[in-house]
């Protein structure tokens, strides 16, 4: 079984997800992981899928979606992910404050240096207010909280760290 990362970016319009998902299903590809969002009128999606086709078949099937040049589609083979033991507990970081250059860079470096791993990150600019929500695996939440407090003071923003609620299925 082959595994691929399919990315789609471009101008948003209704039906992009349906178009891509239907093509992948017709090819016999199972979507095993995905993330999709709309950013200021632009669409971004990454899907990890598995199935029998080769990358060239997938690219050819998706090519009609790029004909009007408003979407860019890429297909890349991905290696099987090694099984990793959890490196810490799952937490949520929220940050809000005045927009300024370097907020994401500072936050990401702070988490990395504290031994944490960002597993999801979302940012939004609302007027002059910048908001970040990040999911992290924290090996030492207390140390991460101290590091985040220092970074927040340096940036002049508010930051909170809280344990993530378990997903209920």
Short mmCIF file of C-alpha atoms in Angstrom, two decimals:
data_model
loop_
_atom_site.label_atom_id
_atom_site.label_comp_id
_atom_site.label_asym_id
_atom_site.label_seq_id
_atom_site.Cartn_x
_atom_site.Cartn_y
_atom_site.Cartn_z
CA UNK A 1 0.00 0.00 0.00
CA UNK A 2 1.37 3.43 -0.98
CA UNK A 3 1.02 6.49 1.24
CA UNK A 4 0.93 10.06 -0.09
CA UNK A 5 0.68 13.65 1.09
CA UNK A 6 -1.63 15.62 -1.21
CA UNK A 7 -1.57 19.40 -0.85
CA UNK A 8 -4.00 21.83 -2.43
CA UNK A 9 -3.60 25.60 -2.14
CA UNK A 10 -5.14 28.52 -3.98
CA UNK A 11 -8.13 30.81 -4.21
CA UNK A 12 -11.06 29.51 -2.16
CA UNK A 13 -14.30 28.47 -3.80
CA UNK A 14 -17.13 26.17 -2.79
CA UNK A 15 -16.55 22.50 -3.60
CA UNK A 16 -12.75 22.17 -3.46
CA UNK A 17 -12.85 19.59 -0.67
CA UNK A 18 -15.62 17.63 -2.40
CA UNK A 19 -13.79 17.68 -5.74
CA UNK A 20 -10.51 16.43 -4.27
CA UNK A 21 -12.12 13.84 -1.98
CA UNK A 22 -14.22 12.40 -4.80
CA UNK A 23 -11.21 12.05 -7.09
CA UNK A 24 -9.16 10.36 -4.37
CA UNK A 25 -12.03 7.98 -3.54
CA UNK A 26 -12.45 7.05 -7.22
CA UNK A 27 -8.74 6.17 -7.27
CA UNK A 28 -9.19 3.91 -4.25
CA UNK A 29 -7.32 6.18 -1.88
CA UNK A 30 -8.32 6.31 1.77
CA UNK A 31 -7.84 9.67 3.53
CA UNK A 32 -6.19 8.82 6.85
CA UNK A 33 -5.28 12.29 8.10
CA UNK A 34 -6.09 15.81 6.94
CA UNK A 35 -6.11 19.47 7.75
CA UNK A 36 -7.96 22.15 5.81
CA UNK A 37 -8.45 25.85 6.32
CA UNK A 38 -9.34 29.13 4.66
CA UNK A 39 -6.88 31.99 5.08
CA UNK A 40 -7.98 35.43 3.87
CA UNK A 41 -9.74 34.06 0.84
CA UNK A 42 -7.15 31.39 0.13
CA UNK A 43 -7.68 27.69 0.68
CA UNK A 44 -5.03 25.34 2.07
CA UNK A 45 -5.39 21.60 2.54
CA UNK A 46 -3.07 18.71 3.23
CA UNK A 47 -4.32 15.14 3.15
CA UNK A 48 -2.42 11.96 3.92
CA UNK A 49 -3.96 9.07 2.05
CA UNK A 50 -3.14 5.49 1.26
CA UNK A 51 -4.01 3.20 -1.60
CA UNK A 52 -2.77 1.37 -4.65
CA UNK A 53 -2.23 4.15 -7.24
CA UNK A 54 1.18 5.66 -7.94
CA UNK A 55 1.83 9.39 -7.53
CA UNK A 56 1.68 10.06 -11.28
CA UNK A 57 -1.85 8.60 -11.48
CA UNK A 58 -3.00 10.79 -8.61
CA UNK A 59 -1.43 13.92 -10.13
CA UNK A 60 -3.05 13.18 -13.49
CA UNK A 61 -6.48 12.67 -11.90
CA UNK A 62 -6.19 15.94 -9.95
CA UNK A 63 -4.81 17.95 -12.89
CA UNK A 64 -8.23 19.21 -14.11
CA UNK A 65 -8.59 21.08 -10.80
CA UNK A 66 -5.56 23.19 -11.72
CA UNK A 67 -6.66 24.05 -15.27
CA UNK A 68 -7.83 27.57 -14.41
CA UNK A 69 -4.55 28.20 -12.48
CA UNK A 70 -6.35 29.16 -9.26
CA UNK A 71 -5.24 25.97 -7.47
CA UNK A 72 -1.86 24.33 -7.04
CA UNK A 73 -1.87 20.59 -6.29
CA UNK A 74 1.13 18.50 -5.26
CA UNK A 75 1.43 14.80 -4.53
CA UNK A 76 4.38 13.41 -2.60
CA UNK A 77 5.06 9.94 -1.30
CA UNK A 78 5.50 9.78 2.46
CA UNK A 79 7.50 7.32 4.48
CA UNK A 80 5.82 5.24 7.13
CA UNK A 81 6.00 7.16 10.35
CA UNK A 82 7.99 5.43 13.06
CA UNK A 83 6.06 4.74 16.23
CA UNK A 84 7.05 7.29 18.86
CA UNK A 85 6.29 7.03 22.50
CA UNK A 86 4.53 10.15 23.80
CA UNK A 87 7.13 12.69 24.88
CA UNK A 88 4.90 14.51 27.31
CA UNK A 89 1.42 15.62 28.06
CA UNK A 90 -0.82 17.41 25.59
CA UNK A 91 -1.41 21.12 26.29
CA UNK A 92 -2.97 24.17 24.63
CA UNK A 93 -1.17 27.50 24.40
CA UNK A 94 -3.20 30.63 23.75
CA UNK A 95 -1.52 33.95 23.04
CA UNK A 96 -3.08 37.30 22.31
CA UNK A 97 -1.70 40.79 22.04
CA UNK A 98 -0.74 43.57 19.68
CA UNK A 99 0.40 42.34 16.27
CA UNK A 100 4.15 42.54 15.82
CA UNK A 101 6.89 40.89 13.84
CA UNK A 102 8.28 37.70 15.37
CA UNK A 103 5.44 36.43 17.56
CA UNK A 104 5.24 33.00 15.92
CA UNK A 105 9.02 32.68 15.70
CA UNK A 106 9.45 33.55 19.38
CA UNK A 107 6.65 31.23 20.49
CA UNK A 108 7.93 28.31 18.38
CA UNK A 109 11.53 28.74 19.58
CA UNK A 110 10.39 29.00 23.20
CA UNK A 111 8.42 25.76 22.94
CA UNK A 112 11.30 23.96 21.20
CA UNK A 113 13.90 25.11 23.71
CA UNK A 114 11.66 23.97 26.58
CA UNK A 115 11.55 20.50 25.03
CA UNK A 116 8.02 20.82 23.68
CA UNK A 117 6.69 19.88 20.27
CA UNK A 118 4.02 21.94 18.47
CA UNK A 119 1.50 19.57 16.90
CA UNK A 120 -0.98 22.18 15.61
CA UNK A 121 -0.82 25.96 15.27
CA UNK A 122 -3.44 28.50 14.22
CA UNK A 123 -3.03 32.27 14.04
CA UNK A 124 -5.52 35.04 13.34
CA UNK A 125 -5.14 38.76 12.94
CA UNK A 126 -8.22 40.70 13.99
CA UNK A 127 -7.56 44.40 13.54
CA UNK A 128 -4.47 45.08 15.65
CA UNK A 129 -5.05 42.00 17.86
CA UNK A 130 -3.00 38.91 17.06
CA UNK A 131 -4.23 35.55 18.38
CA UNK A 132 -2.34 32.25 18.42
CA UNK A 133 -3.66 28.86 19.51
CA UNK A 134 -1.14 26.03 19.57
CA UNK A 135 -1.40 22.42 20.61
CA UNK A 136 1.84 21.13 22.12
CA UNK A 137 3.25 18.00 23.65
CA UNK A 138 5.13 19.21 26.71
CA UNK A 139 7.76 17.03 28.38
CA UNK A 140 7.93 19.44 31.33
CA UNK A 141 4.80 21.65 31.45
CA UNK A 142 6.08 23.63 34.45
CA UNK A 143 9.31 24.56 32.64
CA UNK A 144 7.35 25.40 29.50
CA UNK A 145 5.03 27.66 31.48
CA UNK A 146 8.01 29.57 32.95
CA UNK A 147 9.58 29.93 29.49
CA UNK A 148 6.29 31.10 27.96
CA UNK A 149 5.85 33.67 30.73
CA UNK A 150 9.27 35.12 29.99
CA UNK A 151 8.60 35.20 26.24
CA UNK A 152 5.21 36.84 26.79
CA UNK A 153 6.78 39.55 28.92
CA UNK A 154 9.41 40.17 26.23
CA UNK A 155 6.73 40.43 23.53
CA UNK A 156 4.21 42.36 25.63
CA UNK A 157 1.47 39.77 25.06
CA UNK A 158 -0.68 37.49 27.19
CA UNK A 159 0.03 33.74 27.10
CA UNK A 160 -1.70 30.85 28.85
CA UNK A 161 -0.86 27.15 28.98
CA UNK A 162 -3.47 24.60 29.97
CA UNK A 163 -3.85 20.84 29.73
CA UNK A 164 -5.79 19.77 26.65
CA UNK A 165 -9.09 18.02 27.20
CA UNK A 166 -9.18 14.49 25.90
CA UNK A 167 -11.02 14.22 22.60
CA UNK A 168 -14.37 12.52 22.99
CA UNK A 169 -15.37 10.38 20.04
#
